[in-house]
Coordinates of C-alpha atoms and ligand atoms in Angstrom, one line a residue:
P1 CA 169.9 30.7 138.3
R2 CA 169.2 26.7 140.8
T3 CA 171.0 26.1 144.3
T4 CA 170.3 23.9 146.4
E5 CA 166.9 25.9 147.9
W6 CA 164.6 23.9 145.3
W7 CA 161.8 25.6 146.9
R8 CA 163.2 28.4 145.1
H9 CA 162.2 27.7 141.4
A10 CA 161.6 23.6 141.4
A11 CA 159.2 22.2 139.2
I12 CA 156.4 20.5 141.6
Y13 CA 154.2 18.4 140.3
Q14 CA 150.6 17.3 142.8
V15 CA 150.0 13.3 143.0
Y16 CA 146.5 13.3 144.9
P17 CA 146.9 9.7 145.6
R18 CA 142.8 8.6 144.8
S19 CA 143.7 8.9 141.0
F20 CA 147.0 8.9 140.2
A21 CA 147.5 5.0 139.4
D22 CA 145.9 1.6 140.9
G23 CA 148.6 -0.8 141.0
N24 CA 146.2 -3.2 142.8
G25 CA 143.2 -3.2 141.2
D26 CA 141.2 -1.6 144.1
G27 CA 139.6 0.6 141.8
T28 CA 141.4 3.4 143.4
G29 CA 145.1 4.8 142.6
D30 CA 147.8 3.6 145.7
L31 CA 151.4 3.6 146.5
A32 CA 152.0 1.2 144.4
G33 CA 150.2 3.0 141.3
V34 CA 153.0 5.3 141.4
R35 CA 155.7 3.6 142.8
S36 CA 155.5 1.9 138.6
R37 CA 155.1 5.5 137.3
L38 CA 158.3 7.3 139.0
G39 CA 160.3 7.1 135.9
Y40 CA 157.0 8.4 134.1
L41 CA 157.5 11.5 136.6
Q42 CA 160.4 11.7 136.0
R43 CA 160.5 11.6 132.3
L44 CA 157.9 14.0 131.9
G45 CA 160.7 16.5 133.7
V46 CA 159.1 17.5 137.8
E47 CA 161.8 17.7 139.9
A48 CA 159.4 17.3 143.3
I49 CA 155.8 15.1 144.1
W50 CA 153.3 17.2 146.9
F51 CA 151.5 14.3 147.7
S52 CA 148.4 15.0 148.7
P53 CA 147.5 13.5 151.6
W54 CA 147.6 9.5 152.2
Y55 CA 147.6 8.9 155.8
L56 CA 145.4 6.6 157.6
T57 CA 141.8 8.8 157.8
P58 CA 137.1 7.5 157.4
M59 CA 137.4 9.9 153.4
A60 CA 134.9 12.5 154.6
D61 CA 136.6 15.5 153.0
A62 CA 139.0 12.6 150.5
G63 CA 142.0 12.1 153.6
Y64 CA 142.0 15.8 154.6
D65 CA 139.9 14.2 157.9
V66 CA 143.3 12.6 159.0
T67 CA 143.0 9.9 161.3
D68 CA 146.4 9.5 162.1
F69 CA 150.1 11.3 160.5
R70 CA 152.4 8.0 161.7
R71 CA 149.9 5.5 159.5
I72 CA 150.2 4.7 155.1
D73 CA 146.3 4.8 154.7
P74 CA 145.9 0.5 154.4
R75 CA 143.6 1.6 150.8
F76 CA 147.2 3.9 149.7
G77 CA 149.2 1.1 151.0
T78 CA 152.3 0.1 153.7
L79 CA 154.3 3.1 155.6
A80 CA 157.1 1.5 154.6
E81 CA 156.2 2.0 151.1
A82 CA 155.5 5.2 151.2
E83 CA 159.9 4.9 152.5
K84 CA 159.9 3.3 149.4
L85 CA 159.0 5.2 147.3
I86 CA 160.7 8.7 148.7
G87 CA 164.0 6.5 148.9
E88 CA 163.3 5.9 145.2
A89 CA 162.0 9.0 144.2
H90 CA 165.5 10.3 145.9
E91 CA 167.5 7.9 143.9
L92 CA 165.4 9.2 140.5
G93 CA 167.0 13.5 141.8
I94 CA 162.9 13.8 142.6
R95 CA 162.4 15.8 145.4
I96 CA 158.8 14.7 148.7
I97 CA 156.6 16.8 149.8
V98 CA 154.0 15.5 151.9
D99 CA 151.0 17.1 152.4
I100 CA 150.7 18.0 156.6
V101 CA 146.7 19.5 157.8
P102 CA 148.1 21.8 160.8
N103 CA 143.7 23.3 161.1
H104 CA 142.0 19.6 162.2
V105 CA 143.3 16.3 161.9
S106 CA 138.6 13.4 161.9
N107 CA 136.1 12.4 164.2
E108 CA 138.0 9.4 164.3
H109 CA 141.7 11.1 165.7
A110 CA 142.6 9.6 169.5
W111 CA 142.6 12.9 170.5
F112 CA 139.0 13.8 169.6
E113 CA 137.6 10.3 170.0
A114 CA 138.7 10.9 173.9
A115 CA 137.4 14.2 173.8
L116 CA 134.3 13.1 173.1
Q117 CA 134.4 10.4 176.2
S118 CA 134.8 13.4 178.1
P119 CA 133.1 15.5 179.9
P120 CA 131.9 19.6 179.0
G121 CA 135.4 21.7 180.6
S122 CA 138.1 18.9 180.7
P123 CA 141.7 19.2 179.1
E124 CA 140.7 16.6 176.1
R125 CA 138.3 18.9 175.0
D126 CA 140.6 21.8 175.3
L127 CA 142.9 20.2 172.0
F128 CA 139.5 21.7 170.5
W129 CA 136.4 23.9 170.5
F130 CA 134.0 22.3 172.1
R131 CA 131.5 25.7 174.2
E132 CA 128.2 25.8 175.4
G133 CA 125.2 27.2 172.9
R134 CA 123.2 30.5 172.9
G135 CA 119.6 30.9 173.4
E136 CA 117.9 29.3 176.2
H137 CA 118.9 25.3 176.2
G138 CA 121.8 26.0 174.5
E139 CA 120.1 24.9 171.3
L140 CA 122.1 27.9 168.8
P141 CA 125.5 27.5 167.5
P142 CA 127.1 29.0 170.7
N143 CA 127.9 31.6 167.1
E144 CA 126.9 32.9 163.2
W145 CA 130.7 31.2 161.9
Q146 CA 129.5 29.5 158.4
S147 CA 131.4 26.1 157.2
I148 CA 133.3 26.4 154.0
F149 CA 131.3 23.6 152.9
G150 CA 127.9 25.1 153.9
G151 CA 126.2 25.2 157.3
P152 CA 127.5 25.8 160.2
A153 CA 130.9 24.9 161.3
W154 CA 129.4 23.8 164.6
T155 CA 127.6 20.6 165.7
R156 CA 125.8 19.4 168.7
L157 CA 126.8 17.0 171.1
P158 CA 123.5 14.4 172.7
D159 CA 125.5 16.3 176.2
G160 CA 124.2 19.6 175.0
Q161 CA 128.6 21.3 174.4
W162 CA 128.6 21.9 170.8
Y163 CA 132.1 21.5 168.3
L164 CA 133.5 23.6 165.4
H165 CA 134.5 22.4 161.9
L166 CA 135.5 24.9 159.6
F167 CA 134.9 22.5 156.9
A168 CA 132.8 18.7 157.7
P169 CA 132.2 17.6 160.7
E170 CA 134.0 14.8 160.2
Q171 CA 136.4 17.8 160.6
P172 CA 137.0 19.0 164.3
D173 CA 138.9 21.9 164.2
L174 CA 142.4 21.7 166.4
N175 CA 142.8 24.6 169.7
W176 CA 146.4 26.0 168.2
R177 CA 146.0 27.7 171.3
S178 CA 146.8 23.9 173.6
P179 CA 151.0 22.9 174.1
L180 CA 150.2 20.0 173.2
V181 CA 148.7 20.4 169.4
R182 CA 152.0 22.5 169.0
A183 CA 154.3 19.8 170.3
E184 CA 152.0 17.4 168.6
Y185 CA 152.9 18.2 165.7
E186 CA 156.3 19.9 164.8
D187 CA 156.6 16.5 166.3
V188 CA 155.2 14.8 162.5
L189 CA 157.0 17.2 160.6
R190 CA 160.5 15.5 162.2
F191 CA 158.8 12.1 161.6
W192 CA 158.4 12.9 158.3
F193 CA 161.9 14.6 157.6
D194 CA 163.3 12.3 159.5
R195 CA 162.7 9.7 156.7
G196 CA 163.7 12.3 153.9
V197 CA 160.3 14.2 153.3
D198 CA 162.6 17.6 151.7
G199 CA 158.7 19.7 151.8
I200 CA 155.4 20.4 154.1
R201 CA 153.0 21.8 151.9
V202 CA 150.8 23.1 154.9
D203 CA 147.2 22.7 154.7
S204 CA 144.8 25.6 154.9
A205 CA 147.9 27.9 156.7
A206 CA 145.6 30.9 157.6
M207 CA 143.6 29.3 159.2
C208 CA 144.7 27.5 162.5
S209 CA 144.1 30.6 165.2
K210 CA 140.7 31.3 166.3
D211 CA 140.1 34.3 168.5
P212 CA 139.4 32.9 171.9
A213 CA 136.4 35.3 172.7
L214 CA 134.9 33.1 169.0
P215 CA 132.6 36.8 168.1
D216 CA 130.7 36.8 166.0
Y217 CA 132.3 39.8 162.2
D218 CA 130.5 42.3 161.3
H219 CA 131.6 41.6 157.8
S220 CA 131.1 45.5 156.6
V221 CA 134.3 45.9 159.3
F222 CA 136.2 43.4 159.3
P223 CA 137.1 42.0 155.3
H224 CA 138.0 37.7 155.0
P225 CA 135.0 36.1 153.6
H226 CA 135.7 34.1 156.6
P227 CA 135.9 35.6 159.9
Y228 CA 138.4 32.8 161.2
V229 CA 141.8 33.9 158.5
D230 CA 144.6 34.9 159.5
L231 CA 144.9 36.7 163.1
D232 CA 149.0 36.7 163.8
E233 CA 149.1 34.4 165.7
N234 CA 149.5 32.1 163.0
H235 CA 152.9 32.6 162.6
D236 CA 154.2 32.0 166.0
I237 CA 153.2 28.0 164.2
Y238 CA 155.1 28.6 162.1
R239 CA 158.3 30.5 163.2
G240 CA 158.2 26.8 165.4
W241 CA 157.6 24.3 161.9
R242 CA 160.3 27.2 160.2
A243 CA 162.7 25.9 163.3
V244 CA 162.0 22.5 162.9
A245 CA 162.9 22.6 158.6
D246 CA 165.9 25.1 159.0
S247 CA 167.3 22.7 161.8
Y248 CA 168.3 19.6 158.3
A249 CA 171.4 19.7 157.2
E250 CA 169.9 19.5 154.7
P251 CA 167.0 21.9 153.0
R252 CA 163.7 21.3 153.5
A253 CA 160.8 23.9 153.0
L254 CA 157.8 24.8 153.7
I255 CA 154.9 25.6 151.3
G256 CA 151.6 27.1 152.8
E257 CA 148.5 26.9 151.9
V258 CA 147.6 30.2 152.1
W259 CA 144.3 31.7 151.0
L260 CA 144.4 35.3 151.9
A261 CA 142.7 38.1 149.5
D262 CA 145.7 40.5 150.7
P263 CA 149.5 40.4 149.5
V264 CA 150.5 41.4 152.2
R265 CA 149.5 39.5 154.9
F266 CA 149.7 36.4 152.1
A267 CA 153.5 38.2 152.3
H268 CA 153.9 37.7 156.0
Y269 CA 153.5 33.9 155.6
L270 CA 156.7 34.6 153.6
R271 CA 158.2 35.9 156.5
P272 CA 162.6 34.6 156.9
D273 CA 161.6 33.2 160.2
E274 CA 158.3 31.2 158.2
L275 CA 157.6 29.7 154.9
H276 CA 159.8 29.5 152.3
T277 CA 156.6 29.9 150.1
A278 CA 153.3 29.9 149.1
F279 CA 150.8 28.8 146.4
N280 CA 149.8 31.4 144.0
F281 CA 146.0 31.3 144.6
D282 CA 145.6 35.0 142.9
F283 CA 147.5 34.1 139.5
L284 CA 145.6 30.7 139.5
G285 CA 142.5 32.3 139.6
C286 CA 142.8 35.4 137.7
R287 CA 141.0 34.9 134.0
W288 CA 142.6 34.5 130.4
D289 CA 143.8 38.8 129.8
A290 CA 146.8 40.2 129.6
A291 CA 145.3 43.2 131.7
A292 CA 144.3 41.5 134.5
L293 CA 147.4 38.9 134.7
R294 CA 150.1 41.3 134.2
A295 CA 148.8 43.3 137.4
C296 CA 148.5 40.4 139.3
I297 CA 152.5 39.2 138.1
D298 CA 153.8 42.5 138.9
Q299 CA 151.5 42.8 142.8
T300 CA 153.0 38.8 142.9
L301 CA 156.8 39.7 142.7
A302 CA 156.3 43.0 144.4
A303 CA 154.6 41.4 147.4
H304 CA 157.1 38.6 147.4
A305 CA 160.1 41.2 147.0
D306 CA 158.9 43.3 150.0
V307 CA 159.8 39.6 152.5
G308 CA 162.0 38.0 149.8
A309 CA 160.8 35.1 149.5
P310 CA 160.4 33.7 146.1
S311 CA 157.2 33.0 143.7
T312 CA 154.7 30.3 142.9
W313 CA 152.4 30.0 139.3
V314 CA 149.3 27.5 139.6
L315 CA 146.9 26.9 137.6
S316 CA 145.1 23.4 138.6
N317 CA 144.8 21.8 141.6
H318 CA 142.9 19.3 143.1
D319 CA 140.0 22.0 145.1
V320 CA 139.8 23.9 141.9
T321 CA 138.2 23.7 138.6
R322 CA 140.4 22.3 135.7
H323 CA 142.2 25.6 134.0
V324 CA 141.0 24.3 130.4
T325 CA 137.7 24.1 131.3
R326 CA 138.6 27.6 133.2
Y327 CA 140.0 29.1 129.9
G328 CA 137.4 27.5 127.5
R329 CA 134.9 29.7 128.6
P330 CA 134.9 32.5 125.4
D331 CA 133.3 35.0 127.5
T332 CA 137.6 35.8 128.8
S333 CA 135.4 37.8 131.1
T334 CA 134.4 35.1 133.6
A335 CA 137.5 32.5 131.9
G336 CA 138.8 33.0 135.9
G337 CA 137.1 32.4 139.4
I338 CA 137.8 28.9 141.3
R339 CA 134.7 26.8 140.0
Q340 CA 133.4 26.4 137.3
Y341 CA 128.5 26.4 137.3
N342 CA 127.8 25.4 134.1
P343 CA 128.7 27.6 131.7
V344 CA 129.2 27.4 128.5
V345 CA 133.2 25.7 128.0
D346 CA 134.9 25.4 124.4
E347 CA 137.7 22.3 125.7
D348 CA 140.1 23.0 122.4
L349 CA 140.4 26.7 123.3
G350 CA 140.7 25.8 126.7
R351 CA 143.4 23.7 126.2
H352 CA 144.1 26.0 123.4
R353 CA 145.0 28.0 125.6
A354 CA 146.2 26.0 128.7
R355 CA 149.6 25.5 125.7
A356 CA 149.6 28.7 126.6
A357 CA 149.5 29.4 130.1
A358 CA 151.8 26.3 129.6
L359 CA 155.1 28.5 128.9
L360 CA 153.7 32.0 130.3
T361 CA 153.8 30.2 134.2
M362 CA 157.8 28.1 133.6
A363 CA 158.7 30.5 132.3
L364 CA 157.9 33.2 135.6
P365 CA 160.5 33.8 138.1
G366 CA 160.5 30.9 141.2
A367 CA 158.5 27.6 141.5
V368 CA 155.5 26.5 138.9
Y369 CA 153.2 24.0 140.6
I370 CA 152.1 21.4 138.3
Y371 CA 148.4 19.4 139.2
Q372 CA 148.8 15.5 137.8
G373 CA 147.0 15.4 134.7
D374 CA 147.2 19.5 134.1
E375 CA 150.7 17.6 131.5
L376 CA 148.0 15.3 129.4
G377 CA 145.1 18.7 129.6
L378 CA 142.4 17.5 131.1
P379 CA 139.1 19.1 131.2
E380 CA 136.7 19.0 134.7
A381 CA 135.4 15.7 134.0
E382 CA 131.3 15.7 133.3
G383 CA 128.6 14.2 134.2
I384 CA 129.9 13.0 137.6
P385 CA 126.1 10.9 139.3
A386 CA 124.8 12.2 141.8
D387 CA 125.4 8.7 143.4
R388 CA 128.8 8.9 141.9
R389 CA 130.3 11.7 143.7
D390 CA 131.9 12.4 146.6
D391 CA 132.8 15.9 147.7
P392 CA 131.5 17.1 150.8
I393 CA 130.9 20.5 149.6
Y394 CA 128.5 18.5 146.1
H395 CA 126.4 16.6 149.4
R396 CA 126.3 20.1 151.7
T397 CA 125.3 21.9 149.0
N398 CA 122.9 19.5 147.6
G399 CA 124.8 20.1 145.1
E400 CA 124.2 23.9 144.3
D401 CA 128.2 23.8 144.4
P402 CA 129.5 20.5 141.9
G403 CA 132.4 21.0 144.3
R404 CA 135.8 19.4 142.9
D405 CA 134.9 14.7 142.0
G406 CA 135.2 16.9 138.1
C407 CA 138.8 17.9 138.9
R408 CA 139.9 14.0 141.1
V409 CA 139.3 11.9 138.2
P410 CA 141.6 9.0 138.1
L411 CA 144.4 10.2 134.9
P412 CA 143.4 8.6 132.1
W413 CA 147.0 5.9 130.9
S414 CA 146.2 4.3 128.2
G415 CA 143.2 2.1 126.7
G416 CA 140.1 2.6 124.6
Q417 CA 138.3 3.2 127.6
E418 CA 137.5 3.1 131.1
P419 CA 139.9 2.4 133.2
Y420 CA 141.7 3.6 130.6
G421 CA 144.9 2.2 132.2
F422 CA 144.4 3.7 135.2
S423 CA 143.6 0.3 137.4
P424 CA 145.2 -3.4 136.1
D425 CA 142.9 -5.1 134.1
T426 CA 140.1 -6.2 137.0
E427 CA 136.0 -5.8 136.9
A428 CA 136.3 -3.3 140.3
G429 CA 135.9 -0.4 137.2
P430 CA 138.0 3.2 138.8
W431 CA 136.4 5.0 142.4
L432 CA 134.8 7.7 140.2
P433 CA 133.7 7.0 136.7
Q434 CA 136.0 8.6 134.0
P435 CA 134.3 10.5 130.4
A436 CA 134.6 8.9 126.4
S437 CA 136.8 11.6 125.6
W438 CA 139.4 10.8 127.7
A439 CA 140.6 7.9 125.4
Q440 CA 142.1 10.4 123.5
L441 CA 143.9 12.2 126.1
S442 CA 145.7 9.3 127.8
V443 CA 149.2 9.3 127.9
A444 CA 149.2 6.0 124.9
A445 CA 147.4 8.7 123.4
Q446 CA 149.9 11.4 123.6
E447 CA 152.9 9.9 124.0
N448 CA 154.8 9.7 120.6
D449 CA 152.3 12.8 118.8
P450 CA 155.9 15.4 119.0
D451 CA 152.5 18.6 119.3
S452 CA 150.7 16.1 121.8
M453 CA 150.3 18.7 125.4
L454 CA 152.6 15.6 127.3
N455 CA 155.5 17.0 124.4
L456 CA 155.0 20.4 125.3
Y457 CA 155.7 19.9 128.2
R458 CA 158.0 16.9 128.5
R459 CA 160.7 19.9 126.1
A460 CA 159.7 23.2 127.8
L461 CA 160.9 22.0 131.5
A462 CA 163.5 20.0 129.6
L463 CA 164.3 23.4 128.3
R464 CA 163.8 25.4 131.2
A465 CA 165.7 23.1 133.6
A466 CA 169.2 23.7 131.6
E467 CA 168.0 27.5 130.8
P468 CA 169.8 29.5 133.6
A469 CA 167.8 32.0 133.2
L470 CA 164.7 30.6 134.3
G471 CA 163.7 29.8 138.4
D472 CA 164.5 32.0 140.9
G473 CA 165.0 35.2 139.9
P474 CA 164.2 38.9 137.8
V475 CA 161.3 39.8 135.2
T476 CA 162.2 43.0 132.7
W477 CA 159.2 43.7 130.9
L478 CA 158.8 44.6 127.5
D479 CA 156.9 47.5 126.0
F480 CA 154.3 45.1 123.7
P481 CA 150.8 45.2 121.9
P482 CA 148.3 45.7 124.1
G483 CA 147.3 41.8 124.3
V484 CA 150.3 40.7 124.7
L485 CA 152.4 39.7 127.5
A486 CA 156.5 40.3 127.1
F487 CA 159.3 39.6 129.3
T488 CA 162.9 38.6 129.7
R489 CA 165.0 37.0 131.9
G490 CA 168.4 37.5 131.9
D491 CA 170.5 37.7 129.2
D492 CA 168.9 36.6 126.2
F493 CA 166.6 35.0 126.9
A494 CA 162.2 36.1 125.7
C495 CA 158.1 35.4 126.9
V496 CA 155.9 35.8 124.6
V497 CA 151.9 35.8 125.2
N498 CA 149.7 36.8 123.0
L499 CA 146.3 36.9 124.0
S500 CA 145.0 38.8 121.8
A501 CA 142.8 37.9 118.4
T502 CA 144.8 38.6 116.1
P503 CA 147.7 37.1 115.1
A504 CA 151.9 39.3 116.8
E505 CA 154.9 40.0 115.5
L506 CA 157.6 38.3 117.5
P507 CA 161.2 41.2 118.3
E508 CA 164.3 41.3 115.3
H509 CA 166.4 38.9 115.1
V510 CA 165.4 36.3 117.6
R511 CA 165.8 31.5 117.6
V512 CA 162.7 30.3 118.5
L513 CA 162.9 27.8 121.2
I514 CA 159.6 26.4 121.8
T515 CA 156.5 27.7 120.8
S516 CA 153.0 27.0 122.2
H517 CA 152.0 26.4 118.7
P518 CA 152.8 27.6 115.4
L519 CA 154.4 30.0 113.6
S520 CA 152.2 31.6 111.4
D521 CA 154.1 34.2 108.8
G522 CA 156.1 34.1 111.7
L523 CA 153.7 35.7 113.7
L524 CA 152.1 34.2 116.5
P525 CA 148.9 33.3 116.9
P526 CA 146.1 34.6 119.3
D527 CA 146.0 32.4 122.7
G528 CA 149.9 31.0 121.8
S529 CA 153.4 31.7 123.5
A530 CA 156.9 31.6 122.4
W531 CA 160.4 30.8 124.0
L532 CA 162.8 33.4 122.2
R533 CA 166.5 33.5 122.4
T534 CA 166.4 37.0 122.2
A535 CA 170.6 37.8 121.6
Ligands
LIG601 O1 141.5 23.2 151.1 C1 141.4 24.4 152.1 C2 140.4 25.6 151.6 O2 139.9 26.4 152.1 C3 139.5 25.5 150.3 O3 138.7 24.2 150.6 C4 138.7 26.1 149.2 O4 138.5 27.4 150.6 C5 137.4 25.6 149.2 O5 138.0 24.0 148.2 C6 137.9 26.0 147.6 O6 136.6 27.2 147.8 C7 142.4 22.8 151.5 C8 142.7 21.1 150.7 O7 142.9 21.4 150.1 C9 141.3 21.1 150.2 O8 141.3 19.5 149.7 C10 139.6 20.4 151.6 O9 139.2 20.3 151.2 C11 140.3 21.5 152.8 O10 142.3 22.7 153.0 C12 140.0 20.7 154.8 O11 140.6 20.5 155.0

């Protein structure tokens, strides 16, 4: 069923502005590029677009280091263009979600520049986490916390104080105990809601509050991999944001990036006075295995039922290895996880499974997310030379972790070689190199192939939008042989996903609505899925 609470059932497309489409030929994606392809997104059948940050940024962490939330980065365009884009998308029936980053700002943000100019103990420094170091001369960091990107989570200033950054040194963490920080972000939300934005994706939502004692944690006692994750104080922040969102006549949604393994603590963020939905990273990281997926789906639905929130299903994003590559690991026991570490990958197997996974995610209850390029069946781009890599994770781990550039390569639209229509023909190449093999994966190459991934997504999204049983609502599991996931939605819709190694029989007297692969003698092939009309 579909209601005005669009976040409960929408098909949401993530645009990573730097790599979607380049309108001015400088090799970097921009809002002009997106505006010229809104028709493509409408034709695909998406109901909302989530933009990764488009704000003024030095690009130390690809835009997640924000200098000013009220300005569009000149690489992407202007505020006027963003407002036009919002209007044009609404004209096409597409909602807009912007990405807000509360945990930190850029080290070039006015607040941090003021803090650097101010003495220890000043109010300017109180907006962040500045501390004296340990050791005889304060030469050791205030605690042993490690940055998620590698290395210590502290950087020392010439005046001897250290400041906290859970991510890159260019991303100083904000002190959310400060009323100034809370007031500013609630005003930023109003700034975008006032401009017609329909939703906010909340970056690193479980990490904003810290125990002011900044203690080292005994990990045998405190289970979180990162000690600073998920303190109850976070919830106060989002109760304030929820009050802002609920003050608008048109429904505005708060969508949390909540990296929490504990489903109950995860669901706490989705209580009726907090965030509306959150990304389901358990499902994203789940290996391609029927029992594992079934357990993950059941756990997700139970946790969400407890707080009355809609679930969400996502397979890829700008932080993880693309799922065509993750699912392409022949050993399914390693076919989950969020980033690959040079395993053997069978790309065709991965794409085969990704087709089945697309129908699975679109049939499950709740909202479904599509990362740009999922609809083309793009794999992780391999072999990006070190001097072209941009991700601080790669650089801070000296390549130990290949980082996230491989899932951020500019999309292939047409043509037989770089820039594959991503940019108008100019001498400026795309900001990351595109693989030679991507010619046959481009939009143009798939446009008229009825069996392409692109047309599978188009057909499935159109069916999903037209099927009253899909979107929000219950799911009932059917008993099938091991390795086969099957469930019904509403009175007469079923989805069957065959993760076993042998063809699977479908129920009697059904009409097949769509399959990820042709049936063979009426049987569903291994790694295949189908939607059925049952009555
Ligand atoms: O990601 C938060 C986050 O924790 C991820 O970085 C994740 O832990 C990691 O990438 C996978 O191991 C958000 C954004 O999605 C990410 O792009 C930013 O780099 C990060 O916050 C800092 O803003």
